[in-house]
Structure formats: C-alpha cells, structure tokens
GROMACS .gro file of C-alpha atoms in nm:
model
  435
    1MET     CA    1  20.735  -8.692  -1.136
    2LYS     CA    2  20.396  -8.542  -1.052
    3ASN     CA    3  20.241  -8.645  -0.712
    4VAL     CA    4  19.873  -8.734  -0.750
    5GLY     CA    5  19.806  -8.868  -0.397
    6ASN     CA    6  19.798  -9.195  -0.213
    7HIS     CA    7  19.512  -9.399  -0.365
    8ASN     CA    8  19.558  -9.690  -0.123
    9SER     CA    9  19.507  -9.459   0.173
   10ILE     CA   10  19.185  -9.309   0.037
   11SER     CA   11  19.042  -9.655  -0.037
   12LYS     CA   12  19.114  -9.779   0.310
   13LYS     CA   13  18.936  -9.483   0.461
   14LEU     CA   14  18.629  -9.529   0.242
   15LEU     CA   15  18.610  -9.902   0.327
   16PHE     CA   16  18.645  -9.822   0.700
   17SER     CA   17  18.363  -9.569   0.687
   18LEU     CA   18  18.138  -9.804   0.500
   19ALA     CA   19  18.205 -10.089   0.751
   20LEU     CA   20  18.129  -9.849   1.043
   21LEU     CA   21  17.800  -9.740   0.888
   22VAL     CA   22  17.692 -10.102   0.835
   23SER     CA   23  17.787 -10.195   1.188
   24LEU     CA   24  17.580  -9.909   1.336
   25SER     CA   25  17.285 -10.001   1.117
   26LEU     CA   26  17.296 -10.367   1.227
   27ASN     CA   27  17.319 -10.265   1.596
   28THR     CA   28  17.014 -10.035   1.565
   29PHE     CA   29  16.818 -10.309   1.393
   30ALA     CA   30  16.912 -10.557   1.656
   31GLN     CA   31  16.799 -10.315   1.931
   32ASP     CA   32  16.462 -10.253   1.759
   33ALA     CA   33  16.418 -10.631   1.719
   34ALA     CA   34  16.497 -10.682   2.094
   35GLU     CA   35  16.259 -10.402   2.202
   36ALA     CA   36  15.969 -10.520   1.979
   37PRO     CA   37  15.738 -10.771   2.150
   38ALA     CA   38  15.731 -11.121   2.012
   39ALA     CA   39  15.444 -11.211   1.790
   40GLY     CA   40  15.153 -11.342   1.988
   41ALA     CA   41  15.304 -11.233   2.325
   42GLY     CA   42  15.026 -10.981   2.395
   43ASP     CA   43  15.012 -10.653   2.572
   44PRO     CA   44  14.946 -10.676   2.947
   45VAL     CA   45  14.833 -10.316   2.977
   46ALA     CA   46  14.567 -10.362   2.705
   47GLY     CA   47  14.494 -10.705   2.854
   48LYS     CA   48  14.413 -10.551   3.194
   49ALA     CA   49  14.152 -10.326   3.039
   50ILE     CA   50  13.987 -10.613   2.843
   51PHE     CA   51  14.002 -10.833   3.165
   52ASN     CA   52  13.832 -10.567   3.378
   53ALA     CA   53  13.560 -10.513   3.116
   54ASN     CA   54  13.474 -10.875   3.045
   55CYS     CA   55  13.627 -11.116   3.304
   56ALA     CA   56  13.649 -10.935   3.641
   57ALA     CA   57  13.280 -10.999   3.725
   58CYS     CA   58  13.348 -11.372   3.762
   59HIS     CA   59  13.729 -11.409   3.797
   60LYS     CA   60  14.014 -11.282   4.008
   61LEU     CA   61  14.384 -11.333   3.942
   62ASP     CA   62  14.476 -11.496   4.276
   63ALA     CA   63  14.147 -11.614   4.431
   64LYS     CA   64  13.850 -11.824   4.326
   65MET     CA   65  13.521 -11.641   4.260
   66THR     CA   66  13.243 -11.768   4.041
   67GLY     CA   67  13.520 -11.897   3.819
   68PRO     CA   68  13.872 -12.010   3.902
   69ALA     CA   69  14.174 -11.787   3.965
   70LEU     CA   70  14.339 -11.698   3.633
   71ARG     CA   71  14.698 -11.606   3.718
   72GLY     CA   72  14.922 -11.832   3.511
   73VAL     CA   73  14.638 -11.988   3.317
   74ALA     CA   74  14.842 -11.962   2.992
   75ASP     CA   75  15.092 -12.209   3.138
   76LYS     CA   76  14.820 -12.465   3.223
   77TYR     CA   77  14.646 -12.494   2.892
   78ASP     CA   78  14.727 -12.490   2.526
   79LYS     CA   79  14.677 -12.143   2.365
   80ALA     CA   80  14.471 -12.276   2.073
   81TRP     CA   81  14.242 -12.452   2.319
   82LEU     CA   82  14.208 -12.126   2.526
   83TYR     CA   83  14.101 -11.944   2.213
   84LYS     CA   84  13.812 -12.187   2.165
   85TRP     CA   85  13.721 -12.191   2.535
   86VAL     CA   86  13.695 -11.811   2.567
   87LYS     CA   87  13.502 -11.760   2.250
   88ASN     CA   88  13.247 -12.032   2.318
   89SER     CA   89  13.306 -12.268   2.612
   90GLY     CA   90  12.954 -12.419   2.582
   91GLU     CA   91  13.018 -12.541   2.233
   92LEU     CA   92  13.350 -12.685   2.335
   93ILE     CA   93  13.185 -12.881   2.625
   94LYS     CA   94  12.911 -13.013   2.400
   95SER     CA   95  13.168 -13.144   2.152
   96GLY     CA   96  13.290 -13.379   2.430
   97ASP     CA   97  13.637 -13.221   2.473
   98ALA     CA   98  13.775 -13.393   2.775
   99GLN     CA   99  13.964 -13.099   2.907
  100ALA     CA  100  13.661 -12.866   2.869
  101VAL     CA  101  13.434 -13.115   3.051
  102LYS     CA  102  13.687 -13.144   3.333
  103VAL     CA  103  13.716 -12.770   3.379
  104PHE     CA  104  13.332 -12.736   3.370
  105GLU     CA  105  13.285 -13.003   3.639
  106GLU     CA  106  13.566 -12.860   3.861
  107ASN     CA  107  13.380 -12.527   3.874
  108ASN     CA  108  13.044 -12.658   3.991
  109LYS     CA  109  12.913 -12.679   3.632
  110ILE     CA  110  12.863 -12.303   3.617
  111PRO     CA  111  12.834 -12.201   3.248
  112MET     CA  112  13.086 -11.940   3.128
  113THR     CA  113  12.968 -11.650   2.912
  114ALA     CA  114  13.078 -11.676   2.553
  115PHE     CA  115  13.288 -11.395   2.411
  116PRO     CA  116  13.286 -11.442   2.024
  117GLN     CA  117  13.364 -11.074   1.988
  118LEU     CA  118  13.717 -11.119   2.131
  119SER     CA  119  13.984 -11.171   1.875
  120ASP     CA  120  14.285 -11.392   1.911
  121ALA     CA  121  14.491 -11.080   1.975
  122ASP     CA  122  14.257 -10.970   2.251
  123ILE     CA  123  14.286 -11.312   2.418
  124ASP     CA  124  14.664 -11.285   2.382
  125ASN     CA  125  14.651 -10.950   2.570
  126ILE     CA  126  14.443 -11.109   2.850
  127LEU     CA  127  14.681 -11.403   2.879
  128ALA     CA  128  14.977 -11.157   2.897
  129PHE     CA  129  14.801 -10.973   3.183
  130THR     CA  130  14.729 -11.298   3.372
  131SER     CA  131  15.082 -11.418   3.319
  132GLN     CA  132  15.233 -11.125   3.510
  133PRO     CA  133  15.399 -11.217   3.847
  134LYS     CA  134  15.210 -11.122   4.158
  135GLU     CA  135  15.315 -10.794   4.305
  136GLU     CA  136  15.453 -10.827   4.659
  137ALA     CA  137  15.342 -10.573   4.920
  138PRO     CA  138  15.619 -10.314   4.975
  139ALA     CA  139  15.799 -10.367   5.301
  140ALA     CA  140  15.715 -10.113   5.566
  141ALA     CA  141  15.977  -9.847   5.603
  142THR     CA  142  16.165  -9.880   5.933
  143VAL     CA  143  16.240  -9.564   6.122
  144ALA     CA  144  16.527  -9.575   6.370
  145ALA     CA  145  16.417  -9.478   6.717
  146THR     CA  146  16.579  -9.164   6.850
  147GLY     CA  147  16.573  -8.984   7.181
  148GLY     CA  148  16.382  -8.691   7.037
  149ALA     CA  149  16.287  -8.515   6.710
  150THR     CA  150  16.575  -8.365   6.523
  151GLN     CA  151  16.587  -8.044   6.330
  152GLU     CA  152  16.726  -8.003   5.978
  153GLY     CA  153  17.066  -7.929   6.116
  154GLY     CA  154  17.073  -8.259   6.301
  155VAL     CA  155  17.066  -8.103   6.652
  156SER     CA  156  16.825  -8.272   6.891
  157ASN     CA  157  16.536  -8.065   7.031
  158ASN     CA  158  16.595  -8.228   7.371
  159LEU     CA  159  16.958  -8.113   7.368
  160ILE     CA  160  16.857  -7.755   7.296
  161LEU     CA  161  16.597  -7.763   7.576
  162GLY     CA  162  16.858  -7.905   7.813
  163VAL     CA  163  17.103  -7.623   7.737
  164LEU     CA  164  16.835  -7.363   7.789
  165ALA     CA  165  16.733  -7.518   8.122
  166VAL     CA  166  17.106  -7.512   8.243
  167VAL     CA  167  17.142  -7.146   8.136
  168LEU     CA  168  16.815  -7.055   8.317
  169ALA     CA  169  16.940  -7.235   8.634
  170MET     CA  170  17.268  -7.043   8.622
  171LEU     CA  171  17.078  -6.713   8.598
  172VAL     CA  172  16.865  -6.794   8.905
  173ALA     CA  173  17.179  -6.892   9.099
  174MET     CA  174  17.349  -6.566   8.998
  175LEU     CA  175  17.051  -6.368   9.123
  176PHE     CA  176  17.063  -6.535   9.467
  177PHE     CA  177  17.439  -6.473   9.481
  178VAL     CA  178  17.399  -6.109   9.397
  179LYS     CA  179  17.129  -6.066   9.658
  180ASN     CA  180  17.346  -6.222   9.927
  181VAL     CA  181  17.638  -5.994   9.829
  182LEU     CA  182  17.418  -5.685   9.848
  183ASN     CA  183  17.290  -5.789  10.190
  184LYS     CA  184  17.646  -5.831  10.324
  185ILE     CA  185  17.753  -5.488  10.187
  186ALA     CA  186  17.451  -5.325  10.347
  187ALA     CA  187  17.527  -5.493  10.687
  188ALA     CA  188  17.895  -5.384  10.663
  189ASN     CA  189  17.797  -5.023  10.607
  190GLY     CA  190  17.541  -5.022  10.892
  191VAL     CA  191  17.240  -4.990  10.663
  192GLU     CA  192  16.926  -5.131  10.829
  193MET     CA  193  16.690  -5.310  10.598
  194PRO     CA  194  16.322  -5.204  10.635
  195VAL     CA  195  16.109  -5.462  10.813
  196LYS     CA  196  15.777  -5.537  10.646
  197GLU     CA  197  15.463  -5.505  10.853
  198LYS     CA  198  15.261  -5.818  10.876
  199SER     CA  199  14.938  -5.783  10.675
  200LEU     CA  200  14.621  -5.980  10.724
  201PRO     CA  201  14.584  -6.300  10.532
  202LEU     CA  202  14.392  -6.275  10.214
  203TRP     CA  203  14.100  -6.489  10.330
  204LYS     CA  204  14.056  -6.274  10.655
  205ALA     CA  205  14.062  -5.949  10.448
  206PHE     CA  206  13.799  -6.106  10.215
  207ALA     CA  207  13.579  -6.222  10.504
  208LYS     CA  208  13.576  -5.875  10.660
  209ASN     CA  209  13.444  -5.720  10.332
  210GLN     CA  210  13.071  -5.806  10.337
  211PHE     CA  211  13.001  -5.666   9.990
  212LEU     CA  212  13.263  -5.897   9.832
  213VAL     CA  213  13.129  -6.198  10.024
  214LEU     CA  214  12.765  -6.129   9.905
  215ALA     CA  215  12.868  -6.060   9.539
  216SER     CA  216  13.087  -6.374   9.529
  217THR     CA  217  12.810  -6.589   9.677
  218ILE     CA  218  12.562  -6.474   9.412
  219VAL     CA  219  12.816  -6.530   9.129
  220MET     CA  220  12.898  -6.883   9.257
  221ILE     CA  221  12.527  -6.969   9.276
  222LEU     CA  222  12.461  -6.852   8.924
  223ILE     CA  223  12.762  -7.042   8.790
  224GLY     CA  224  12.655  -7.355   8.974
  225MET     CA  225  12.303  -7.332   8.833
  226TYR     CA  226  12.438  -7.282   8.483
  227PHE     CA  227  12.649  -7.598   8.496
  228ILE     CA  228  12.365  -7.796   8.662
  229TYR     CA  229  12.122  -7.686   8.388
  230GLY     CA  230  12.371  -7.773   8.118
  231TYR     CA  231  12.422  -8.120   8.272
  232LEU     CA  232  12.048  -8.187   8.304
  233MET     CA  233  11.983  -8.078   7.947
  234GLN     CA  234  12.235  -8.332   7.816
  235ILE     CA  235  12.062  -8.630   7.969
  236GLY     CA  236  11.937  -8.847   7.684
  237VAL     CA  237  12.138  -8.654   7.417
  238ASP     CA  238  12.381  -8.894   7.259
  239GLN     CA  239  12.539  -8.670   6.996
  240ASN     CA  240  12.877  -8.811   6.862
  241TYR     CA  241  12.782  -9.153   7.009
  242GLU     CA  242  13.017  -9.391   6.815
  243PRO     CA  243  12.987  -9.750   6.932
  244ILE     CA  244  13.203 -10.039   6.801
  245GLN     CA  245  13.003 -10.278   6.602
  246PRO     CA  246  13.049 -10.661   6.593
  247ILE     CA  247  13.144 -10.629   6.221
  248HIS     CA  248  13.340 -10.329   6.119
  249TYR     CA  249  13.156 -10.139   5.842
  250SER     CA  250  13.325  -9.844   5.677
  251HIS     CA  251  13.071  -9.592   5.540
  252LYS     CA  252  13.372  -9.403   5.402
  253ILE     CA  253  13.458  -9.693   5.169
  254HIS     CA  254  13.104  -9.798   5.077
  255ALA     CA  255  12.909  -9.465   5.057
  256GLY     CA  256  13.215  -9.254   4.988
  257ASP     CA  257  13.457  -9.420   4.749
  258ASN     CA  258  13.219  -9.681   4.602
  259LYS     CA  259  12.928  -9.427   4.577
  260ILE     CA  260  12.666  -9.681   4.711
  261ASP     CA  261  12.332  -9.504   4.762
  262CYS     CA  262  12.219  -9.495   5.130
  263LYS     CA  263  11.876  -9.620   5.030
  264TYR     CA  264  12.020  -9.934   4.857
  265CYS     CA  265  12.102 -10.074   5.199
  266HIS     CA  266  11.844  -9.885   5.405
  267SER     CA  267  11.565  -9.946   5.155
  268SER     CA  268  11.279  -9.929   5.411
  269ALA     CA  269  11.353  -9.559   5.465
  270ARG     CA  270  11.147  -9.482   5.152
  271VAL     CA  271  10.829  -9.659   5.262
  272SER     CA  272  10.849  -9.713   5.638
  273LYS     CA  273  10.872  -9.533   5.960
  274ASN     CA  274  11.211  -9.691   6.037
  275ALA     CA  275  11.514  -9.685   5.814
  276GLY     CA  276  11.591 -10.045   5.915
  277ILE     CA  277  11.905 -10.250   5.957
  278PRO     CA  278  12.012 -10.398   5.622
  279SER     CA  279  11.986 -10.776   5.600
  280LEU     CA  280  12.319 -10.954   5.557
  281ASN     CA  281  12.188 -11.087   5.227
  282VAL     CA  282  12.211 -10.731   5.102
  283CYS     CA  283  12.587 -10.735   5.196
  284MET     CA  284  12.630 -11.060   5.015
  285ASN     CA  285  12.496 -10.920   4.685
  286CYS     CA  286  12.840 -10.766   4.652
  287HIS     CA  287  13.062 -10.961   4.890
  288LYS     CA  288  12.972 -11.297   4.735
  289ASN     CA  289  13.241 -11.208   4.490
  290ILE     CA  290  13.449 -10.972   4.701
  291SER     CA  291  13.629 -11.179   4.966
  292GLU     CA  292  13.941 -10.965   4.993
  293PHE     CA  293  13.984 -10.587   5.041
  294GLN     CA  294  14.199 -10.449   4.766
  295GLY     CA  295  14.179 -10.076   4.831
  296ASP     CA  296  14.357  -9.816   4.626
  297LYS     CA  297  14.720  -9.744   4.672
  298ASP     CA  298  14.665  -9.380   4.574
  299SER     CA  299  14.375  -9.325   4.820
  300THR     CA  300  14.394  -9.185   5.171
  301TYR     CA  301  14.072  -9.338   5.304
  302VAL     CA  302  14.231  -9.658   5.430
  303GLU     CA  303  14.275  -9.610   5.812
  304TYR     CA  304  14.319  -9.979   5.877
  305SER     CA  305  14.535 -10.249   5.706
  306LYS     CA  306  14.402 -10.457   5.417
  307GLU     CA  307  14.424 -10.766   5.637
  308PHE     CA  308  14.192 -10.602   5.893
  309TYR     CA  309  13.919 -10.537   5.632
  310THR     CA  310  13.957 -10.880   5.485
  311ALA     CA  311  13.918 -11.035   5.828
  312GLU     CA  312  13.587 -10.832   5.873
  313ILE     CA  313  13.460 -10.972   5.541
  314GLN     CA  314  13.537 -11.316   5.681
  315LYS     CA  315  13.320 -11.236   5.982
  316LEU     CA  316  13.037 -11.163   5.740
  317TYR     CA  317  13.089 -11.500   5.575
  318ASP     CA  318  13.088 -11.677   5.914
  319ALA     CA  319  12.760 -11.499   6.003
  320VAL     CA  320  12.577 -11.605   5.680
  321GLY     CA  321  12.751 -11.943   5.646
  322TRP     CA  322  12.928 -11.877   5.322
  323ASP     CA  323  13.221 -12.095   5.213
  324LYS     CA  324  13.433 -11.890   4.975
  325THR     CA  325  13.631 -12.189   4.856
  326THR     CA  326  13.328 -12.381   4.733
  327MET     CA  327  13.125 -12.065   4.666
  328SER     CA  328  12.821 -12.211   4.848
  329TYR     CA  329  12.626 -12.165   5.171
  330THR     CA  330  12.696 -12.414   5.443
  331GLY     CA  331  12.370 -12.357   5.635
  332LYS     CA  332  12.555 -12.269   5.954
  333VAL     CA  333  12.451 -11.908   6.047
  334LYS     CA  334  12.535 -11.690   6.346
  335PRO     CA  335  12.334 -11.388   6.463
  336VAL     CA  336  12.498 -11.044   6.447
  337LYS     CA  337  12.411 -10.823   6.744
  338TRP     CA  338  12.436 -10.475   6.597
  339VAL     CA  339  12.450 -10.179   6.835
  340ARG     CA  340  12.180  -9.919   6.775
  341ILE     CA  341  12.310  -9.561   6.730
  342HIS     CA  342  12.010  -9.339   6.668
  343ASN     CA  343  11.744  -9.386   6.929
  344LEU     CA  344  11.453  -9.151   6.997
  345PRO     CA  345  11.238  -9.160   7.320
  346ASP     CA  346  10.929  -9.368   7.308
  347PHE     CA  347  10.697  -9.069   7.311
  348VAL     CA  348  10.852  -8.921   6.993
  349TYR     CA  349  10.705  -9.013   6.655
  350PHE     CA  350  10.931  -8.983   6.349
  351ASN     CA  351  10.851  -9.122   6.008
  352HIS     CA  352  11.140  -9.174   5.763
  353SER     CA  353  10.917  -9.211   5.454
  354GLN     CA  354  10.742  -8.879   5.531
  355HIS     CA  355  11.079  -8.704   5.526
  356VAL     CA  356  11.266  -8.910   5.262
  357THR     CA  357  10.994  -8.973   5.006
  358VAL     CA  358  10.748  -8.690   5.055
  359ALA     CA  359  10.972  -8.404   5.173
  360GLY     CA  360  11.276  -8.520   4.970
  361VAL     CA  361  11.516  -8.466   5.263
  362GLU     CA  362  11.867  -8.594   5.203
  363CYS     CA  363  12.005  -8.849   5.448
  364GLN     CA  364  12.300  -8.621   5.527
  365LYS     CA  365  12.062  -8.350   5.655
  366CYS     CA  366  12.010  -8.550   5.972
  367HIS     CA  367  12.286  -8.806   5.974
  368GLY     CA  368  12.574  -8.583   5.862
  369PRO     CA  369  12.843  -8.662   5.602
  370VAL     CA  370  12.821  -9.041   5.638
  371GLU     CA  371  13.027  -9.079   5.323
  372THR     CA  372  13.331  -8.954   5.524
  373MET     CA  373  13.271  -9.161   5.842
  374GLU     CA  374  13.490  -9.466   5.893
  375ILE     CA  375  13.285  -9.560   6.204
  376MET     CA  376  12.920  -9.445   6.202
  377ARG     CA  377  12.828  -9.195   6.475
  378GLN     CA  378  12.524  -8.987   6.574
  379HIS     CA  379  12.591  -8.657   6.398
  380ALA     CA  380  12.294  -8.445   6.526
  381PRO     CA  381  12.169  -8.399   6.881
  382LEU     CA  382  11.811  -8.515   6.780
  383THR     CA  383  11.672  -8.286   7.040
  384MET     CA  384  11.323  -8.116   7.017
  385GLY     CA  385  11.486  -7.778   6.965
  386TRP     CA  386  11.694  -7.919   6.675
  387CYS     CA  387  11.377  -8.057   6.510
  388VAL     CA  388  11.177  -7.734   6.567
  389ASN     CA  389  11.449  -7.525   6.412
  390CYS     CA  390  11.454  -7.749   6.106
  391HIS     CA  391  11.081  -7.710   6.065
  392LYS     CA  392  11.109  -7.331   6.093
  393GLU     CA  393  11.391  -7.315   5.826
  394THR     CA  394  11.285  -7.579   5.575
  395ASN     CA  395  11.055  -7.476   5.285
  396VAL     CA  396  10.781  -7.725   5.175
  397LYS     CA  397  10.794  -7.829   4.810
  398VAL     CA  398  10.447  -7.712   4.693
  399GLU     CA  399  10.518  -7.727   4.319
  400GLY     CA  400  10.324  -7.997   4.137
  401ASN     CA  401  10.129  -8.110   4.448
  402ASP     CA  402   9.772  -8.067   4.331
  403TYR     CA  403   9.633  -8.251   4.629
  404TYR     CA  404   9.725  -7.978   4.869
  405LYS     CA  405   9.712  -7.695   4.612
  406LYS     CA  406   9.416  -7.516   4.773
  407ILE     CA  407   9.566  -7.539   5.120
  408HIS     CA  408   9.898  -7.404   4.989
  409GLU     CA  409   9.737  -7.108   4.816
  410GLU     CA  410   9.530  -7.013   5.131
  411LEU     CA  411   9.826  -7.037   5.364
  412SER     CA  412  10.049  -6.842   5.126
  413LYS     CA  413   9.789  -6.560   5.134
  414LYS     CA  414   9.761  -6.583   5.511
  415TYR     CA  415  10.133  -6.544   5.577
  416GLY     CA  416  10.197  -6.323   5.270
  417VAL     CA  417  10.479  -6.547   5.141
  418ASP     CA  418  10.556  -6.742   4.822
  419LYS     CA  419  10.731  -7.026   5.011
  420LEU     CA  420  10.582  -7.211   5.306
  421THR     CA  421  10.794  -7.361   5.586
  422ALA     CA  422  10.707  -7.685   5.753
  423ALA     CA  423  10.618  -7.479   6.068
  424GLN     CA  424  10.366  -7.272   5.874
  425MET     CA  425  10.217  -7.599   5.743
  426GLY     CA  426  10.151  -7.719   6.101
  427GLY     CA  427  10.494  -7.865   6.164
  428LEU     CA  428  10.497  -7.720   6.521
  429GLU     CA  429  10.170  -7.880   6.637
  430CYS     CA  430  10.236  -8.112   6.937
  431GLY     CA  431  10.035  -8.397   6.791
  432LYS     CA  432  10.258  -8.411   6.479
  433CYS     CA  433  10.549  -8.560   6.677
  434HIS     CA  434  10.398  -8.674   7.010
  435TYR     CA  435  10.140  -8.938   7.073
   0.00000   0.00000   0.00000
C-alpha cells in the first residue's frame, strides 16, 4: 500500500499554529487597550500647559490666590458642571445655580474670567493635571560621617599622613643615632672635634654696621608711611559693604532669573536725584499672588532653602498687613528699617536722572552685576578718582542732540576729535559735583 502521510498530524499542527496566532493577537490588543488612556481622562502634560496659560494668574494647585486651590477639584464637583463653570461662570451664577452661587460667595464674590474658547477636551486635560498627587520633596541624602576624606581606593588620607609622619620620625631618630655612633668612634680613635669660635650675636653685628642701620631705618619709615597713607585713604570708602537687611531680598532671583528691570522698582532713578527705596506696594504688585517660593529644581541660584524664602515673603506680608488666607489687607502695618548701602558725603552732588536718562548709563556701570548678587553690596569704591576716571573714559552721546549741537561742533574742533568725553564737556569742573 502507498504511504501518503499522516493527515491527522498535519491538521493538528495547523490548528495549533492558528490558535497561537489568535492568542498573540488578543494579547497585543489587550496591551494596547490597557495603554490607551480612557476616554475623557485627559492628558496632564497638555493640561499643565493650558493651566499655565489661562489659570495660573489666579489659581495655584495647593494654595489660595485670587481663586481657590485647584488640586483635586475634579473630585469635588460634577464634570458637566465644571464645563459650564469654566466656559462662563457669570452666566451660571445669573441662572441661580446654587452650587455656582456658593462658590462665588466663598471666594469674596470675585468674578472669574470666562473661557468659551476652551473645549471639553481642554478642560479634561486641565482636570487631569489638577488631579495629579502632590509631589513630595526628596529626602535629603545622608552622608555617613568619617574620620577623613577617602580616596578612590578606600584608603583614608589621614592614615596615609600618619604613616608618612611615622616614617619621617624614624629617619630623624636614625640620624641622631648615626651621629652619636660617629662621635663615639672619633673619641675611641683619639680624634679631637674642632671647637667652634663664638661669634657675635646677629643684633650686635647689625648694630655695629652704621650703614645697615641707616638704610634699614629709611626703609622702615617709607614702609610705615605707605601703610599709613593706605589706611587714611580708605576712610569713608565702603566698597564691598554688604549689610544684612530686615527682609532678605535676592537680586539674583528678581533681576537675574525673573529679568525684572532695575527701574521698575527704582523708578525715581529716571527723574530724580536719588534712585529711591521701592515702596512695599511695588513688592505687593507681584507678591500679592506669590506667597510661596517655588524655585527651579534645575537652577543653581538657590543658596537658601525654599522655606527660608517663603518666610521672608511672610515678613513682607506682616509689614504691609496682608492676610494671604482672606486675600485682604488687615490695616496693621509695621515699618521696615532698611539699611542704606550706597552713601556719598554731604558735599558731593550726584544726580541719577542726569546719568540714567540723559547719559544712558546702565545701572551695572556703577552698581556692578546686581543680577548675580544674592545680597546687595557696594560694588564700586565711589571715590573721587573713580568718578574722574569714568568722566575721562566715557564718550558723550552727541548724535540727535540739536540743543547742544553748536557746542558739540565747537568743542570737537577745539580738541580735534569726533567723540567728546564727559571731561572735555566740562565734567572735571569742581562745581559740577561739589556745592
């Protein structure tokens, strides 16, 4: 009989392969379904961007601002109601909705901006972002205390230094031992050691040499005069003076990272002789809604803890009488006794507006890189020589100044130059700076 193969075996193999293929397909579909976000769940990453663009001006996640804290708001209210509230809260309040009226009254009846441009999907994304759990601060890494720094091999530096000290002590002891042995050998062989003649003490030899005494006296007098002159010239010069203020203010954070213009706070520098101390109301323009320091985890400017900066903001609130819980002023104010840093003598006249507005001098020219200073200090010496050198080196901007055009042309011909310095314009006259 002719053998044509085992048909049952082939059928079983085909059925097994088909079942395996169907099983793998079902597993893949199940994984894709598990990884896909549920409909209406929202994307927290996209929600963060929408929140920062539309909501962050009035809301925080974990603290009350103009509006309430929004973390977990999706668990407090019905989603359909939240859609209506976000798109037009005013209309919802006018309709007499009890929940809308209650929320409105709980937040001091401050109207909320309507956002009709936000779709339901956008609001879902925002709710997904506000529903994320609060991130806990990472625990500080603990470092075990050791007796000294260790190298890569694990050997202590103190141990290596100790071994070297022992070896050095052994070498010194060996030298003394060898010296004693040599002295004994010399004495046994009758060798007499030479006796050193006593020489005059150094101070007696110096006193007998009249030329050295005269030259040394002149040198000592000149050195003394140099140091006395240097000390007297530093009287009244407070360069690098860095006092501690009653409220810590970081120029590095405000002028550096946040790019706040110097003249926003010191606005009188444009129009007045003095730059002025900013009113605390200027601080409250921003800190009315910034009650906690957040910082940036990727930044290196934070030299103090977040709790320290937040406590300093609270000092500002205590001074102006601001209650951050009710978002209102209490009327109880306290004076802040700022410590003055830059202080010129009474007989010196300096006008900020003349330099800032007319001459266009940048603040950093005199005050240094304030955007890098955590604590403000006096950068320049503010001496007369320092001011005179600046007037000799700084060119006056004569372009477009028709009022002094004739004077500029005549002085340019007189000095044979195209650019005029402040000194050539009369910046070295005594009456310019002294009464």
